[in-house]
Tab-separated table of C-alpha atoms in Angstrom:
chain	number	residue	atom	x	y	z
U	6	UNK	CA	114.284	326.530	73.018
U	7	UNK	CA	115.768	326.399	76.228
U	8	UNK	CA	116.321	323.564	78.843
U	9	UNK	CA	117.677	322.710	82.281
U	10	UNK	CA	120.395	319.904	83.309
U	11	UNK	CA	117.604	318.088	84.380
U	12	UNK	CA	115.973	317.717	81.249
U	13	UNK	CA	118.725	316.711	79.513
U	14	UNK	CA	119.683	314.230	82.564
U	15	UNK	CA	116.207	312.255	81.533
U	16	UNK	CA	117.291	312.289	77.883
U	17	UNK	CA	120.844	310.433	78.964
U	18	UNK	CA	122.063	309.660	82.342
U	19	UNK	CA	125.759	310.772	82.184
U	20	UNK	CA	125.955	314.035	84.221
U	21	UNK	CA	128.566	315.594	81.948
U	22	UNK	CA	126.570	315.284	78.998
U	23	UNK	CA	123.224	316.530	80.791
U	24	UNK	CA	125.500	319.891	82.227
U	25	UNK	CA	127.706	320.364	78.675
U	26	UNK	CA	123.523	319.936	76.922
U	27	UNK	CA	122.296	322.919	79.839
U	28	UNK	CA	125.328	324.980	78.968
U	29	UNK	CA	124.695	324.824	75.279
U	30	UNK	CA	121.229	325.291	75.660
U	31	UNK	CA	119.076	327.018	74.445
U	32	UNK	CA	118.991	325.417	70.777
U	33	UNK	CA	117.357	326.853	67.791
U	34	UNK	CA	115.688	323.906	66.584
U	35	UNK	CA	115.989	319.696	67.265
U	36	UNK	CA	118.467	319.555	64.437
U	37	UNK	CA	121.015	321.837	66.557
U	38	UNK	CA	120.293	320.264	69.656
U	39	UNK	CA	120.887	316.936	68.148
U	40	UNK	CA	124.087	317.720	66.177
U	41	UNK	CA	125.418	319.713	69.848
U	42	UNK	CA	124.136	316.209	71.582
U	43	UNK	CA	126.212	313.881	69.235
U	44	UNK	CA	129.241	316.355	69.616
U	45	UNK	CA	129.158	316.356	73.446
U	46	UNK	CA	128.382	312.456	73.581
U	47	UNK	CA	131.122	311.287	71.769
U	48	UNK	CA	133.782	314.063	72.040
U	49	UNK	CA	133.477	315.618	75.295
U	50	UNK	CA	132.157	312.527	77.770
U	51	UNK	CA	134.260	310.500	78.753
U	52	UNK	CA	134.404	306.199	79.488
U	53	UNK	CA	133.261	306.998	83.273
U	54	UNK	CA	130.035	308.990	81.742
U	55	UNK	CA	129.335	306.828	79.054
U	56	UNK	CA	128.820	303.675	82.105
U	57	UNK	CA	126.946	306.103	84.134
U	58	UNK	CA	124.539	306.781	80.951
U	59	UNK	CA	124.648	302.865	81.120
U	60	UNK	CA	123.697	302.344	84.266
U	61	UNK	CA	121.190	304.318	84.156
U	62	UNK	CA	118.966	302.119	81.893
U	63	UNK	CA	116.675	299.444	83.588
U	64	UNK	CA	117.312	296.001	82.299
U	65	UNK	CA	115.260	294.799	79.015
U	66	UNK	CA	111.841	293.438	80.054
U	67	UNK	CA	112.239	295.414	83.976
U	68	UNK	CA	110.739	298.693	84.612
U	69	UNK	CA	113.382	301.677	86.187
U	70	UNK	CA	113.719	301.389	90.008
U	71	UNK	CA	111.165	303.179	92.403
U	72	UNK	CA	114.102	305.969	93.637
U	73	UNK	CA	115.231	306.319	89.550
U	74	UNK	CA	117.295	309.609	89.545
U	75	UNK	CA	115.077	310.649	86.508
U	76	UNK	CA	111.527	310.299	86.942
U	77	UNK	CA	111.098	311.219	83.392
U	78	UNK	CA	113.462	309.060	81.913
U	79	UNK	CA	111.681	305.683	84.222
U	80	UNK	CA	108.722	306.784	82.472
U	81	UNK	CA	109.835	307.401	78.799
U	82	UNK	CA	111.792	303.815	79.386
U	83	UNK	CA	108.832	302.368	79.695
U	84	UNK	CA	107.324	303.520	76.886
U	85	UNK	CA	110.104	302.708	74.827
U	86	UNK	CA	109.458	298.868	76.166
U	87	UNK	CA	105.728	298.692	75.570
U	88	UNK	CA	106.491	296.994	72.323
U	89	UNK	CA	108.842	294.250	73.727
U	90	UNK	CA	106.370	293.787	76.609
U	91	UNK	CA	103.710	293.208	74.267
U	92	UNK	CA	105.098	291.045	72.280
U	93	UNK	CA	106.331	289.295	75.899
U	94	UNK	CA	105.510	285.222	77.094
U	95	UNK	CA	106.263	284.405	80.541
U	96	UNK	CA	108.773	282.044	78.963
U	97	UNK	CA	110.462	284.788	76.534
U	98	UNK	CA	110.744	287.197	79.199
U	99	UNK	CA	112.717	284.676	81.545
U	100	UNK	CA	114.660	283.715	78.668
U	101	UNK	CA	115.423	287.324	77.804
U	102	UNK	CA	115.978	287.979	81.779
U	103	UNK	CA	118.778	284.858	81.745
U	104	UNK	CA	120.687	285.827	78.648
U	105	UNK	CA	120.597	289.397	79.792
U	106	UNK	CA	121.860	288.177	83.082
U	107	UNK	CA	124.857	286.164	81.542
U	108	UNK	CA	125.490	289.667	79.530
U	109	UNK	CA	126.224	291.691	82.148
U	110	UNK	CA	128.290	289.009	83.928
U	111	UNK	CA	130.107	288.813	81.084
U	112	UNK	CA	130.554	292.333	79.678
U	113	UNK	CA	130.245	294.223	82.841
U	114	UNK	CA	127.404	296.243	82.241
U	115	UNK	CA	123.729	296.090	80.996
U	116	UNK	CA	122.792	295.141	77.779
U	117	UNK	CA	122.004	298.253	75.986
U	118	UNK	CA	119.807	298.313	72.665
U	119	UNK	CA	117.506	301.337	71.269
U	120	UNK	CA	114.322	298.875	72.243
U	121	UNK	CA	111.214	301.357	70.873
U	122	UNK	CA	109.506	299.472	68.784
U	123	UNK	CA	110.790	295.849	68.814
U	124	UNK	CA	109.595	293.126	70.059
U	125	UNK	CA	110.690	290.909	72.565
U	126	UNK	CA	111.987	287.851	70.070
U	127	UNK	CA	114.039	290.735	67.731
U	128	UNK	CA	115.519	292.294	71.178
U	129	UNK	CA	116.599	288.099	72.589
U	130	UNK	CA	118.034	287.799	68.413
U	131	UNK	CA	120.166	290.796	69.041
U	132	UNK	CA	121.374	290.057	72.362
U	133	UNK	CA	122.370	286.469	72.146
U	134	UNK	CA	124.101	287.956	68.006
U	135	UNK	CA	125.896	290.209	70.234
U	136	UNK	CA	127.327	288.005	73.380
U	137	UNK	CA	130.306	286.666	71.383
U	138	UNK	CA	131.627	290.379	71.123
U	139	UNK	CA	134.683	291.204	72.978
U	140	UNK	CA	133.843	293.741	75.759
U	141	UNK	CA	135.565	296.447	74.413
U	142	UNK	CA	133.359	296.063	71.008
U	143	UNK	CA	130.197	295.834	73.112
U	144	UNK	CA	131.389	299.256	74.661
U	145	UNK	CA	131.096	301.242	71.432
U	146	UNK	CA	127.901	299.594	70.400
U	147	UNK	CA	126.781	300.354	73.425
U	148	UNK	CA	127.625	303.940	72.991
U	149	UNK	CA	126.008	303.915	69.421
U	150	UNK	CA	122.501	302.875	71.028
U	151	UNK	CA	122.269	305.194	73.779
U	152	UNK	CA	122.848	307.824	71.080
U	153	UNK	CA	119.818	306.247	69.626
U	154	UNK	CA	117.955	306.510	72.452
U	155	UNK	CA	119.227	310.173	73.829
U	156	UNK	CA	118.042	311.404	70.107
U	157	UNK	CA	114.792	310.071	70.857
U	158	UNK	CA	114.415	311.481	73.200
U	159	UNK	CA	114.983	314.960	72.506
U	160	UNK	CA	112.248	314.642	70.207
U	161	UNK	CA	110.060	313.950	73.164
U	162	UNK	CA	111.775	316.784	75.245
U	163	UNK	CA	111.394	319.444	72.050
U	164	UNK	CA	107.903	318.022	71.260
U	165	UNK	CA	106.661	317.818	75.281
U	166	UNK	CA	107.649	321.593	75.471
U	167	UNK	CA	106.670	323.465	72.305
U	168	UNK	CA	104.995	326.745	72.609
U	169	UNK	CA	105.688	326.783	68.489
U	170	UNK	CA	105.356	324.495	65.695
U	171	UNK	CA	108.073	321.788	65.348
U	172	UNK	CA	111.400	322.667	64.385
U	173	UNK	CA	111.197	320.283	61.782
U	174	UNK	CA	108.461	321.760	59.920
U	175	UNK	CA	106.062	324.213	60.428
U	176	UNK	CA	103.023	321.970	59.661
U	177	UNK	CA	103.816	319.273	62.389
U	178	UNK	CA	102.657	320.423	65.506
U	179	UNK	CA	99.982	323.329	66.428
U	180	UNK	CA	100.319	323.939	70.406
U	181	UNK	CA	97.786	323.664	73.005
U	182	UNK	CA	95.950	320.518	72.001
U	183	UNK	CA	95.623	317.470	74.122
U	184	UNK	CA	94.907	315.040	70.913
U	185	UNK	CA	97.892	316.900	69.056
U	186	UNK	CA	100.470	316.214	71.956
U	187	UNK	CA	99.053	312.845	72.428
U	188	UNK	CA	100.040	312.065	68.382
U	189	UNK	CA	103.765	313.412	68.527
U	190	UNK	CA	103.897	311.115	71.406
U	191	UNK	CA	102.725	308.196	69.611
U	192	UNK	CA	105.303	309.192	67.323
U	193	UNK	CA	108.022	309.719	68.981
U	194	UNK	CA	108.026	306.393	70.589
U	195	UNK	CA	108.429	305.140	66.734
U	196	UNK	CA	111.045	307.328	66.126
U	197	UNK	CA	114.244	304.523	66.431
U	198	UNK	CA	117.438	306.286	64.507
U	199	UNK	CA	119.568	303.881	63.417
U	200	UNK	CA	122.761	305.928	64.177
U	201	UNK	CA	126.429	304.748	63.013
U	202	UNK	CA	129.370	306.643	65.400
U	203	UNK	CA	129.913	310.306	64.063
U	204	UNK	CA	133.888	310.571	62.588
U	205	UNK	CA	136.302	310.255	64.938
U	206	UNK	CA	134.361	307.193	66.144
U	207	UNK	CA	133.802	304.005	63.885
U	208	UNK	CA	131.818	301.258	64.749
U	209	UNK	CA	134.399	297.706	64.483
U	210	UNK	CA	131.337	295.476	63.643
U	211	UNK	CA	130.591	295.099	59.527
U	212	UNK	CA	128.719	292.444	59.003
U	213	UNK	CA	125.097	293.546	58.219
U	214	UNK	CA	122.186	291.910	59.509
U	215	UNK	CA	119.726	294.266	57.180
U	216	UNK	CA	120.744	296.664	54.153
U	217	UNK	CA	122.300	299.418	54.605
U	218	UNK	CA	119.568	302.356	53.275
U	219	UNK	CA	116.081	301.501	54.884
U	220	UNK	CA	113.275	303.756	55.650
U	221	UNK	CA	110.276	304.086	58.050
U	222	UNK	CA	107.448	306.768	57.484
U	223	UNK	CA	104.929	308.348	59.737
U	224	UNK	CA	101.755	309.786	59.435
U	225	UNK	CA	102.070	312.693	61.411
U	226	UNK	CA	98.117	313.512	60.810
U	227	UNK	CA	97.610	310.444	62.486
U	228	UNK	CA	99.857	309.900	65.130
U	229	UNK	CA	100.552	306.232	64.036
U	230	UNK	CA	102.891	304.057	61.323
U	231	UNK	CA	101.807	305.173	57.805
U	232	UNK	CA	101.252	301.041	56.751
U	233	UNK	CA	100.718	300.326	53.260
U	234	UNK	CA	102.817	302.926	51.296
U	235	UNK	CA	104.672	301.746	48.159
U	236	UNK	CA	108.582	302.261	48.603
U	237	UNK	CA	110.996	302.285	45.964
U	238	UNK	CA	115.047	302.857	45.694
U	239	UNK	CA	117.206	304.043	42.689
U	240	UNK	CA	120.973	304.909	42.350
U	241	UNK	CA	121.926	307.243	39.701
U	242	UNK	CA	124.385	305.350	37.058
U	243	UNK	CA	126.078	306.824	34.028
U	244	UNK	CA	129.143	308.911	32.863
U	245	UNK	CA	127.445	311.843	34.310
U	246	UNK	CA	128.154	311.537	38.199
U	247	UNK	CA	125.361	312.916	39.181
U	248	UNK	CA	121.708	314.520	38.169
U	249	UNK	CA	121.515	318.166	37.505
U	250	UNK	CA	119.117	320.177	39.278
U	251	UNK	CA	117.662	321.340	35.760
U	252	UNK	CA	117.015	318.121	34.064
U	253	UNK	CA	119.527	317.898	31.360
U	254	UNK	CA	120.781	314.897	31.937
U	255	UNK	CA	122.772	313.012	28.997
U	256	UNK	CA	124.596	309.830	29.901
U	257	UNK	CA	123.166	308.991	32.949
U	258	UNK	CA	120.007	307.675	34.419
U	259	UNK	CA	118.170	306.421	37.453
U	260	UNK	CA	118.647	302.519	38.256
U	261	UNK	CA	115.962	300.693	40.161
U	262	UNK	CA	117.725	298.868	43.106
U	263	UNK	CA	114.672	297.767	44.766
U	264	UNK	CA	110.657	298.167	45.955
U	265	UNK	CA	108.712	297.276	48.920
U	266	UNK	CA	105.335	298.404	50.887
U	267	UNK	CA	105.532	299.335	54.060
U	268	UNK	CA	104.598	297.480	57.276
U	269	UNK	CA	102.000	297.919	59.853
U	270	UNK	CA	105.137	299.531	61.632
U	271	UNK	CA	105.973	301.683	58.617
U	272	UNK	CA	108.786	300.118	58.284
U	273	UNK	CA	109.671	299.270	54.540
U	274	UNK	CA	110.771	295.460	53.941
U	275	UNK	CA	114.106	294.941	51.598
U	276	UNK	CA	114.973	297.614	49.323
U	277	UNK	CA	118.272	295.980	48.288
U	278	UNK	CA	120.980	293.344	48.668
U	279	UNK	CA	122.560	292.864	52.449
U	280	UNK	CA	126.157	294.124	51.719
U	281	UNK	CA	129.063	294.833	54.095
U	282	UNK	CA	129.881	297.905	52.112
U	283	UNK	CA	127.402	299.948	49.874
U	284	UNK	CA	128.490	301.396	46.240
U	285	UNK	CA	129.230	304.996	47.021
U	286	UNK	CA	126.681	307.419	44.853
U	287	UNK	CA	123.752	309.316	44.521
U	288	UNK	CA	120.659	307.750	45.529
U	289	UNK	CA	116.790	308.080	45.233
U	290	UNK	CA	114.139	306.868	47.734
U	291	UNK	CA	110.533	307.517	46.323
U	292	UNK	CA	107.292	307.779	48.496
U	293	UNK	CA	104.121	306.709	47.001
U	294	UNK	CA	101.891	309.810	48.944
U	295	UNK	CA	98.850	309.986	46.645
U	296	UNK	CA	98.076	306.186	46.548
U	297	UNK	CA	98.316	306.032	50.472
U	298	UNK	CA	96.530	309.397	50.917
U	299	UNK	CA	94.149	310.061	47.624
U	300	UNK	CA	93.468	313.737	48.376
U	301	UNK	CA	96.883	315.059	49.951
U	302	UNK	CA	98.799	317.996	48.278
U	303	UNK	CA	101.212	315.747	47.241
U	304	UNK	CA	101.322	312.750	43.981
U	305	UNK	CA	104.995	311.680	45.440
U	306	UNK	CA	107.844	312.329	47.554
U	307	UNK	CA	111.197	311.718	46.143
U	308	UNK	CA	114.233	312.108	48.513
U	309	UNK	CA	117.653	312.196	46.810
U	310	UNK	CA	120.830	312.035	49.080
U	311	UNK	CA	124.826	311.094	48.677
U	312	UNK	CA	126.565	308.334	50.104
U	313	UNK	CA	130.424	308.896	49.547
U	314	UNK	CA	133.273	306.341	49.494
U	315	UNK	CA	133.718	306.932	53.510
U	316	UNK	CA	130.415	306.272	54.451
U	317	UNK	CA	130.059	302.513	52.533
U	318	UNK	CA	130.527	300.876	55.764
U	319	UNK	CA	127.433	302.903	56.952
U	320	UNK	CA	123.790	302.475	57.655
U	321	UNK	CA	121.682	305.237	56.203
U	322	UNK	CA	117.823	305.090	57.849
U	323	UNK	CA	116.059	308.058	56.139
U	324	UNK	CA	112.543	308.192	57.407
U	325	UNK	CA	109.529	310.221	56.099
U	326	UNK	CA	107.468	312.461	58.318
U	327	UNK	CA	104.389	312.935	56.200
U	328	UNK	CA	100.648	314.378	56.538
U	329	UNK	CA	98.763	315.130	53.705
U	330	UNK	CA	99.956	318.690	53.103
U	331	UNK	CA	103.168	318.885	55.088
U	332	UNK	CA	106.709	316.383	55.023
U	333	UNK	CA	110.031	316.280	56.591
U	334	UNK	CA	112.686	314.180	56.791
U	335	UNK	CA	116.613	313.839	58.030
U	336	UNK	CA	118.591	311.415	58.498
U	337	UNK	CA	118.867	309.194	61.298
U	338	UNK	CA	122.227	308.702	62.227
């Protein structure tokens, strides 16, 4: 699928990254865009783009200026606010207006956080967690979250545009209908990756303020949070290192690490301990389809991915797009 430098400009505001994104273009899927995006982001733009990107972001609990260079990207801002805004008392928002304010005097640019889908007393936690930082560490988280927010926002771009199903499945997304387009909206605002810096790039902060594999699932059906859905984890332990794909296992076995339902975000709650670094390993997060939707083609969903010793320091957010006869996942990072 093919777009222009505009496009990408409303997806992140550094120039660079909008032409290298237009250059690249056209992309065979979201995956490829994405993985091209995260390439050109941290590898190609340089400090000068990555304050432009900045700058280009309206402070937390302010809409985008009138003359905004991206009309599109004012608007998706806002949507990516509605949360915080809702969750908003004249008193938070001038509290979260003064601590932002001593921020940027302090830092030297806005604060910059993947907002979609937090409220307004998470987003003031975070920001007065992070003022203590040292500039310089502020500047990589701050590169981390725009990442957030430009991958976001190529799902909006892909989805806004399709004249095909989703790249990410085939059962997502038919074309052509209002109520359809208005659902992969819906979800795409609740689409927050929780990205750690690619290699090359590692992010200096380690202490964890949530566990380091968490989920989030969405009924795609619906257009909303799938609430309700039983979560669990496992890690595979044993002399064995790992499961074979055929089922002959002998010395090893699945561990239960943790379970949890899921909000009326579809966010699971705590599926194990808060640890700086996570035990390298194979791991197993199960989906509990048929008890949230009775007469779907599927009794469970079990995801099974690898975290090796490099990644411990790591956050792994594996979400679950489901509707009763279709799923995808990926990770968000």
């Amino acid at each position: 699928m093919a777009f222009d430098e505009k496009e990408f400009l409303a997806c992140c505001g550094s120039s660079k990254f909008a032409k290298e994104m237009a250059l690249a273009s056209p992309f065979s899927s979201l995956q490829a865009a994405v993985t091209t995006a995260r390439d050109i982001w941290f590898n190609k733009v340089d400090v000068n783009g990555w304050l432009e990107a900045f700058d280009a972001h309206p402070q937390i609990g302010k809409s985008a200026p009138s003359n905004h260079k991206s009309e599109t990207s004012a608007q998706w801002s806002k949507g990516e606010q509605s949360t915080a805004l809702a969750t908003a008392t004249n008193s938070s928002l001038q509290e979260l207006s003064d601590w932002n304010a001593r921020y940027r005097q302090k830092i030297g640019f806005v604060f910059l956080i993947c907002a979609s889908g937090r409220s307004t007393s998470e987003i003031l936690a975070e920001l007065k967690k992070r003022y203590p930082n040292r500039p310089i560490i502020e500047f990589e988280i701050a590169a981390n979250e725009q990442m957030k927010i430009t991958e976001l926002r190529l799902a909006k771009l892909f989805a806004t545009k399709a004249e095909a199903p989703s790249a990410y499945n085939p059962h997502l997304m038919t074309p052509g209908k209002k109520a359809e387009e208005d659902r992969v909206s819906i979800i795409g605002a609740h689409l927050t990756a929780t990205s750690e810096a690619p290699s090359g790039k590692t992010s200096q902060i380690t202490a964890r303020t949530r566990p380091p594999i968490t989920t989030h699932v969405l009924d795609v059906s619906q257009g909303c949070p799938a609430a309700g859905m039983d979560v669990k984890l496992d890690m595979w332990v044993g002399k064995q290192s790992r499961p074979s794909f055929d089922g002959n296992d002998v010395g090893g076995g699945w561990v239960l690490q943790g379970v949890s339902t899921t909000d009326k975000d579809g966010r699971s709650g705590q599926l194990m301990s808060i640890v700086d670094a996570v035990n390298p390993g194979i791991y197993r997060i199960s989906f509990n389809t048929a008890k949230y939707c009775p007469g779907g083609f599927f009794p469970y969903v079990s995801l099974v991915f690898e975290i090796r010793e490099t990644q411990k320091l790591e956050h792994f957010h594996v979400p679950l797009l489901f509707s009763p006869f279709s799923f995808t996942t990926y990770r968000g990072s």
